[in-house]
Amino acid sequence: RAKDAGRGVFRTYEPELHVQAEERRVLEMALRTAIEKGEMHLEYQPVVDVGSGAVRGFEALLRWTNPELGSIPPSKFIPLAEETRLIAPIGAWVLRTACAEAVRWPSDMRIAVNVSADQLQNPSFVTTVTSALTNAGLSAERLELEVTESVFLHEGLGATKVLERLLDLGVRLSLDDFGTGYSSLGYLSRTRFSSIKIDRSFIRDAAKGLREAVAIVRAVIALANNLDIATTAEGVETEAEHRMVQDFGCTMVQGFYFGRPLPVEEARALANRGWKASAAA
Ligand code: C2E
Ligand code: MG
Ligand code: MG
Ligand code: MG
């Protein structure tokens, strides 16, 4: 097609590629020093128990604001951090910060931290987790690591072994964004997951009444129940969506309906207030 359009095409197309490469270079440079310059912080989104309405814990979500570039969404900088291997030091900072915060909450509350597949390729990640827990004085059972199915794609690199060693520490694992990737039920029998997080897109479609989505959400919840694995519905925004996942027997919910990701002080206040979703609804 480019050939048919003749040489003119390149005049519009090449500068754009150049801009993209330049933007990426600028972003990468800024990302390299973002932690040391104090440009990163975490927000904490409540995860609520469906049965009791109590807050079970929080998911730590990384935020980056650069003085020149402004606020950059995780969907943009996390993939870049993965490609440039900056995810290891950034991820270590996230773990240390999140564990240090969680000790300030009631002792039954958990902290969930997202972990990229790349971080699990390196056996030293186990040490990173151990020292984050030790430095904070947090017990391992309170830490939940969220991984996606992409972790299992490069089996040869030993991610499963690293997951096993993390489980030996007493840390919990959850399977994030379930249904969006290369879902294979085999993963569920191979690794001991404490919970499955059902991706927001399924919750949305099922609540709209899309037959396939309804069937999938119900089946995933039933399967997890039979395997003694908890389920978390992600991205619940409306009362209707909440009622649906409650009817289906989902264990936990997370979404704007219960609470957006909160600044650290607000999350801490919420954690210590013993807030219940039913009281707020
Ligand atoms: P995720 O782990 O699936 O996190 C949930 C995302 O859904 C968050 O987006 C959250 O703000 C958003 N969300 C929660 N409830 C709702 C809702 O009701 N409606 C809608 N529309 N969205 C909702 P966020 O913070 O932009 O993060 C995006 C992704 O970036 C995360 O998806 C996670 O995969 C990744 N991420 C964030 N922080 C970290 C981190 O510290 N390390 C790594 N490796 N990845 C991270
Ligand atoms: Mg997550
Ligand atoms: Mg995710
Ligand atoms: Mg998710």
Short mmCIF file of C-alpha atoms and ligand atoms in Angstrom, two decimals:
data_model
loop_
_atom_site.label_atom_id
_atom_site.label_comp_id
_atom_site.label_asym_id
_atom_site.label_seq_id
_atom_site.Cartn_x
_atom_site.Cartn_y
_atom_site.Cartn_z
CA ARG A 1 0.00 0.00 0.00
CA ALA A 2 2.82 2.38 0.85
CA LYS A 3 4.35 1.50 -2.49
CA ASP A 4 1.13 2.35 -4.38
CA ALA A 5 0.90 5.69 -2.68
CA GLY A 6 4.35 6.59 -3.93
CA ARG A 7 7.16 8.46 -2.28
CA GLY A 8 4.90 11.07 -0.73
CA VAL A 9 3.96 8.58 1.98
CA PHE A 10 7.38 8.66 3.52
CA ARG A 11 7.21 12.35 4.07
CA THR A 12 4.33 11.99 6.51
CA TYR A 13 5.36 8.69 8.00
CA GLU A 14 9.05 9.01 8.72
CA PRO A 15 8.91 12.11 10.96
CA GLU A 16 6.27 10.37 13.01
CA LEU A 17 8.48 7.36 13.64
CA HIS A 18 11.23 9.77 14.53
CA VAL A 19 9.01 11.56 17.03
CA GLN A 20 8.07 8.22 18.59
CA ALA A 21 11.70 7.17 18.96
CA GLU A 22 12.61 10.56 20.36
CA GLU A 23 9.70 10.51 22.81
CA ARG A 24 10.72 7.07 23.94
CA ARG A 25 14.34 8.15 24.45
CA VAL A 26 13.25 11.14 26.55
CA LEU A 27 10.89 8.95 28.58
CA GLU A 28 13.56 6.31 29.15
CA MET A 29 16.09 8.91 30.33
CA ALA A 30 13.57 10.33 32.78
CA LEU A 31 12.56 6.85 33.95
CA ARG A 32 16.18 6.00 34.80
CA THR A 33 16.29 8.63 37.53
CA ALA A 34 12.62 8.74 38.52
CA ILE A 35 13.05 6.84 41.79
CA GLU A 36 16.14 8.68 43.01
CA LYS A 37 14.47 12.00 42.22
CA GLY A 38 11.43 11.02 44.26
CA GLU A 39 9.05 11.23 41.30
CA MET A 40 7.33 7.93 42.00
CA HIS A 41 4.72 7.13 44.60
CA LEU A 42 2.16 4.45 45.30
CA GLU A 43 -1.58 4.64 45.53
CA TYR A 44 -3.58 1.97 47.33
CA GLN A 45 -6.90 0.63 46.09
CA PRO A 46 -9.16 -1.18 48.59
CA VAL A 47 -10.07 -4.82 48.01
CA VAL A 48 -13.40 -5.62 49.65
CA ASP A 49 -14.78 -8.92 50.94
CA VAL A 50 -18.11 -9.61 49.20
CA GLY A 51 -19.65 -11.43 52.17
CA SER A 52 -18.89 -8.99 54.97
CA GLY A 53 -18.20 -5.78 53.07
CA ALA A 54 -14.97 -5.39 55.04
CA VAL A 55 -11.73 -4.16 53.50
CA ARG A 56 -9.45 -7.19 53.16
CA GLY A 57 -6.48 -5.21 51.99
CA PHE A 58 -5.16 -2.94 49.26
CA GLU A 59 -3.47 -3.23 45.89
CA ALA A 60 -0.44 -0.97 45.48
CA LEU A 61 -0.48 0.89 42.16
CA LEU A 62 2.55 2.77 40.92
CA ARG A 63 2.31 6.46 39.93
CA TRP A 64 4.90 8.60 38.18
CA THR A 65 4.87 12.38 37.89
CA ASN A 66 7.80 14.07 36.17
CA PRO A 67 8.24 17.87 36.44
CA GLU A 68 8.67 18.24 32.63
CA LEU A 69 6.59 15.37 31.29
CA GLY A 70 3.73 15.54 33.77
CA SER A 71 1.89 12.48 34.98
CA ILE A 72 2.60 9.35 32.95
CA PRO A 73 0.20 6.39 33.19
CA PRO A 74 1.46 2.90 34.14
CA SER A 75 0.19 1.59 30.79
CA LYS A 76 2.92 3.71 29.22
CA PHE A 77 5.87 3.47 31.61
CA ILE A 78 5.54 -0.12 32.89
CA PRO A 79 6.07 -1.66 29.41
CA LEU A 80 9.04 0.69 28.91
CA ALA A 81 10.47 -0.29 32.29
CA GLU A 82 10.12 -3.94 31.26
CA GLU A 83 11.88 -3.44 27.92
CA THR A 84 14.75 -1.48 29.47
CA ARG A 85 15.15 -3.80 32.49
CA LEU A 86 14.48 -0.89 34.79
CA ILE A 87 11.56 -2.90 36.16
CA ALA A 88 13.85 -4.78 38.57
CA PRO A 89 15.04 -1.74 40.59
CA ILE A 90 11.65 -0.03 40.26
CA GLY A 91 9.82 -3.18 41.32
CA ALA A 92 12.16 -3.58 44.31
CA TRP A 93 11.35 -0.03 45.39
CA VAL A 94 7.60 -0.77 45.05
CA LEU A 95 7.94 -3.87 47.24
CA ARG A 96 9.94 -2.08 49.93
CA THR A 97 7.56 0.91 49.99
CA ALA A 98 4.37 -1.16 49.98
CA CYS A 99 5.55 -3.56 52.73
CA ALA A 100 6.71 -0.64 54.90
CA GLU A 101 3.26 0.93 54.56
CA ALA A 102 1.27 -2.27 55.19
CA VAL A 103 2.74 -2.74 58.70
CA ARG A 104 0.89 0.45 59.67
CA TRP A 105 -2.50 -1.15 58.92
CA PRO A 106 -4.44 -3.59 61.09
CA SER A 107 -2.67 -6.94 61.14
CA ASP A 108 -5.37 -8.79 59.18
CA MET A 109 -4.98 -6.54 56.14
CA ARG A 110 -3.06 -7.62 53.08
CA ILE A 111 -1.00 -5.75 50.58
CA ALA A 112 -1.04 -6.83 46.92
CA VAL A 113 1.89 -5.88 44.69
CA ASN A 114 2.05 -6.32 40.90
CA VAL A 115 5.05 -8.23 39.63
CA SER A 116 6.16 -8.31 35.99
CA ALA A 117 7.16 -11.55 34.31
CA ASP A 118 10.68 -10.13 33.87
CA GLN A 119 11.16 -9.74 37.60
CA LEU A 120 10.51 -13.46 38.04
CA GLN A 121 13.19 -14.43 35.54
CA ASN A 122 15.83 -13.51 38.07
CA PRO A 123 16.25 -15.81 41.11
CA SER A 124 17.53 -12.80 43.11
CA PHE A 125 13.92 -11.61 43.15
CA VAL A 126 13.36 -14.02 46.06
CA THR A 127 15.98 -12.08 48.05
CA THR A 128 14.33 -8.80 47.06
CA VAL A 129 11.04 -10.05 48.52
CA THR A 130 12.64 -11.47 51.67
CA SER A 131 14.47 -8.26 52.45
CA ALA A 132 11.40 -6.10 51.79
CA LEU A 133 9.49 -8.23 54.31
CA THR A 134 12.32 -8.29 56.87
CA ASN A 135 13.05 -4.57 56.66
CA ALA A 136 9.40 -3.73 57.11
CA GLY A 137 8.76 -6.39 59.75
CA LEU A 138 5.80 -7.66 57.73
CA SER A 139 4.80 -11.32 57.89
CA ALA A 140 4.92 -13.09 54.53
CA GLU A 141 1.25 -14.16 54.64
CA ARG A 142 0.23 -10.52 54.39
CA LEU A 143 1.98 -10.05 51.07
CA GLU A 144 0.22 -11.07 47.88
CA LEU A 145 2.11 -10.98 44.60
CA GLU A 146 0.01 -10.44 41.48
CA VAL A 147 1.35 -12.09 38.36
CA THR A 148 -0.17 -12.51 34.92
CA GLU A 149 -0.29 -15.58 32.72
CA SER A 150 2.59 -14.18 30.65
CA VAL A 151 4.86 -15.45 33.44
CA PHE A 152 4.39 -18.98 32.13
CA LEU A 153 5.20 -18.19 28.52
CA HIS A 154 8.95 -18.53 28.89
CA GLU A 155 8.96 -21.66 30.95
CA GLY A 156 12.61 -22.44 30.24
CA LEU A 157 13.71 -19.41 32.22
CA GLY A 158 12.61 -20.79 35.53
CA ALA A 159 9.81 -18.46 36.62
CA THR A 160 7.90 -21.44 38.04
CA LYS A 161 10.88 -22.29 40.31
CA VAL A 162 10.98 -18.71 41.55
CA LEU A 163 7.23 -18.84 42.24
CA GLU A 164 7.73 -22.06 44.22
CA ARG A 165 10.41 -20.44 46.35
CA LEU A 166 8.14 -17.46 46.98
CA LEU A 167 5.36 -19.81 48.07
CA ASP A 168 7.84 -21.49 50.45
CA LEU A 169 8.35 -18.10 52.10
CA GLY A 170 4.62 -18.03 52.84
CA VAL A 171 3.80 -15.29 50.35
CA ARG A 172 0.45 -15.55 48.50
CA LEU A 173 0.15 -15.49 44.73
CA SER A 174 -2.72 -14.24 42.67
CA LEU A 175 -3.32 -14.57 38.96
CA ASP A 176 -4.06 -11.07 37.63
CA ASP A 177 -6.14 -10.04 34.59
CA PHE A 178 -7.46 -13.59 34.27
CA GLY A 179 -8.99 -14.25 30.90
CA THR A 180 -7.11 -11.65 28.88
CA GLY A 181 -3.95 -13.56 28.14
CA TYR A 182 -3.11 -17.13 27.31
CA SER A 183 -5.43 -18.61 29.90
CA SER A 184 -4.66 -22.20 30.49
CA LEU A 185 -6.22 -24.17 33.28
CA GLY A 186 -2.91 -26.00 33.53
CA TYR A 187 -1.38 -23.00 35.29
CA LEU A 188 -3.89 -23.38 38.08
CA SER A 189 -2.84 -26.95 38.84
CA ARG A 190 0.87 -26.28 38.42
CA THR A 191 1.21 -23.32 40.79
CA ARG A 192 -0.61 -22.71 44.05
CA PHE A 193 -2.57 -19.51 43.56
CA SER A 194 -4.56 -18.05 46.46
CA SER A 195 -6.76 -16.02 44.18
CA ILE A 196 -7.75 -15.33 40.62
CA LYS A 197 -8.50 -11.77 39.58
CA ILE A 198 -11.13 -11.75 36.86
CA ASP A 199 -10.37 -9.06 34.33
CA ARG A 200 -12.53 -5.96 34.19
CA SER A 201 -13.51 -6.58 30.56
CA PHE A 202 -15.38 -9.79 31.54
CA ILE A 203 -17.14 -8.11 34.45
CA ARG A 204 -18.26 -5.30 32.15
CA ASP A 205 -19.50 -7.61 29.38
CA ALA A 206 -21.20 -10.01 31.77
CA ALA A 207 -23.06 -7.19 33.50
CA LYS A 208 -24.24 -6.04 30.06
CA GLY A 209 -25.73 -9.49 29.68
CA LEU A 210 -23.38 -10.83 27.01
CA ARG A 211 -24.04 -14.56 27.14
CA GLU A 212 -20.47 -15.75 26.65
CA ALA A 213 -19.09 -13.36 29.25
CA VAL A 214 -21.74 -14.45 31.78
CA ALA A 215 -20.88 -18.10 31.16
CA ILE A 216 -17.15 -17.49 31.50
CA VAL A 217 -17.40 -15.45 34.71
CA ARG A 218 -19.70 -18.02 36.31
CA ALA A 219 -17.50 -20.91 35.25
CA VAL A 220 -14.29 -19.30 36.46
CA ILE A 221 -15.83 -18.55 39.87
CA ALA A 222 -17.21 -22.10 40.16
CA LEU A 223 -13.91 -23.65 39.11
CA ALA A 224 -11.96 -21.50 41.58
CA ASN A 225 -14.40 -22.37 44.38
CA ASN A 226 -13.85 -26.06 43.69
CA LEU A 227 -10.09 -25.57 43.82
CA ASP A 228 -10.34 -23.51 47.05
CA ILE A 229 -9.04 -20.48 45.24
CA ALA A 230 -10.58 -17.09 46.01
CA THR A 231 -11.88 -14.87 43.20
CA THR A 232 -11.63 -11.10 42.89
CA ALA A 233 -13.77 -9.19 40.42
CA GLU A 234 -11.69 -6.33 39.01
CA GLY A 235 -13.02 -2.96 37.93
CA VAL A 236 -16.46 -3.13 39.54
CA GLU A 237 -17.92 0.32 38.85
CA THR A 238 -21.66 -0.03 39.40
CA GLU A 239 -24.10 -1.50 41.87
CA ALA A 240 -25.42 -3.80 39.12
CA GLU A 241 -21.93 -5.20 38.54
CA HIS A 242 -21.48 -5.70 42.26
CA ARG A 243 -24.80 -7.51 42.60
CA MET A 244 -23.95 -9.76 39.68
CA VAL A 245 -20.58 -10.91 41.03
CA GLN A 246 -22.14 -11.36 44.46
CA ASP A 247 -24.84 -13.61 42.93
CA PHE A 248 -22.16 -15.60 41.15
CA GLY A 249 -20.36 -16.27 44.45
CA CYS A 250 -17.30 -14.14 43.89
CA THR A 251 -15.11 -13.76 47.02
CA MET A 252 -13.77 -10.23 46.68
CA VAL A 253 -14.36 -7.09 44.68
CA GLN A 254 -12.21 -4.18 43.69
CA GLY A 255 -13.23 -1.15 41.66
CA PHE A 256 -14.31 2.45 41.55
CA TYR A 257 -17.69 1.48 43.08
CA PHE A 258 -15.90 0.74 46.38
CA GLY A 259 -12.97 3.02 46.06
CA ARG A 260 -10.46 4.46 43.66
CA PRO A 261 -6.76 4.04 44.23
CA LEU A 262 -6.07 6.33 47.23
CA PRO A 263 -3.11 8.41 48.38
CA VAL A 264 -1.20 6.73 51.19
CA GLU A 265 -2.70 8.75 54.08
CA GLU A 266 -6.27 8.20 52.90
CA ALA A 267 -5.73 4.47 52.52
CA ARG A 268 -4.20 4.33 55.99
CA ALA A 269 -7.16 6.18 57.49
CA LEU A 270 -9.57 3.84 55.70
CA ALA A 271 -7.64 0.77 56.87
CA ASN A 272 -7.72 1.90 60.47
CA ARG A 273 -11.34 3.03 60.48
CA GLY A 274 -12.76 -0.47 60.01
CA TRP A 275 -14.87 0.78 57.11
CA LYS A 276 -17.48 -1.51 55.59
CA ALA A 277 -18.81 -1.27 52.08
CA SER A 278 -22.39 -1.88 53.19
CA ALA A 279 -22.26 1.13 55.49
CA ALA A 280 -21.06 3.36 52.68
CA ALA A 281 -23.43 2.13 49.97
P1 C2E B 1 -3.85 -4.12 37.29
O1 C2E B 1 -2.86 -4.80 38.16
O2 C2E B 1 -4.87 -4.97 36.66
O3 C2E B 1 -4.48 -2.98 38.20
C1 C2E B 1 -5.82 -2.58 38.11
C2 C2E B 1 -5.97 -1.37 37.23
O4 C2E B 1 -7.36 -1.09 37.06
C3 C2E B 1 -5.37 -0.09 37.82
O5 C2E B 1 -4.92 0.72 36.75
C4 C2E B 1 -6.59 0.54 38.51
O6 C2E B 1 -6.45 1.94 38.72
C5 C2E B 1 -7.65 0.23 37.50
N1 C2E B 1 -9.01 0.17 38.09
C6 C2E B 1 -9.38 -0.24 39.32
N2 C2E B 1 -10.71 -0.19 39.49
C7 C2E B 1 -11.23 0.27 38.32
C8 C2E B 1 -12.57 0.54 37.86
O7 C2E B 1 -13.56 0.37 38.56
N3 C2E B 1 -12.69 0.99 36.58
C9 C2E B 1 -11.62 1.20 35.77
N4 C2E B 1 -11.85 1.68 34.56
N5 C2E B 1 -10.35 0.94 36.17
C10 C2E B 1 -10.15 0.49 37.43
P2 C2E B 1 -3.52 1.47 36.78
O8 C2E B 1 -3.22 1.96 38.16
O9 C2E B 1 -3.51 2.44 35.65
O10 C2E B 1 -2.50 0.30 36.46
C11 C2E B 1 -2.51 -0.37 35.25
C12 C2E B 1 -1.65 -1.59 35.27
O11 C2E B 1 -0.28 -1.22 35.43
C13 C2E B 1 -1.95 -2.53 36.42
O12 C2E B 1 -3.08 -3.32 36.11
C14 C2E B 1 -0.65 -3.31 36.50
O13 C2E B 1 -0.65 -4.34 35.54
C15 C2E B 1 0.37 -2.27 36.10
N6 C2E B 1 1.02 -1.77 37.34
C16 C2E B 1 0.63 -0.80 38.20
N7 C2E B 1 1.51 -0.66 39.22
C17 C2E B 1 2.49 -1.58 38.99
C18 C2E B 1 3.71 -1.95 39.68
O14 C2E B 1 4.05 -1.46 40.77
N8 C2E B 1 4.47 -2.94 39.10
C19 C2E B 1 4.11 -3.56 37.94
N9 C2E B 1 4.91 -4.51 37.44
N10 C2E B 1 2.97 -3.25 37.28
C20 C2E B 1 2.18 -2.28 37.79
MG MG B 2 -2.95 -6.06 39.66
MG MG B 3 -2.02 -6.35 35.72
MG MG B 4 -5.71 -6.67 36.86
#
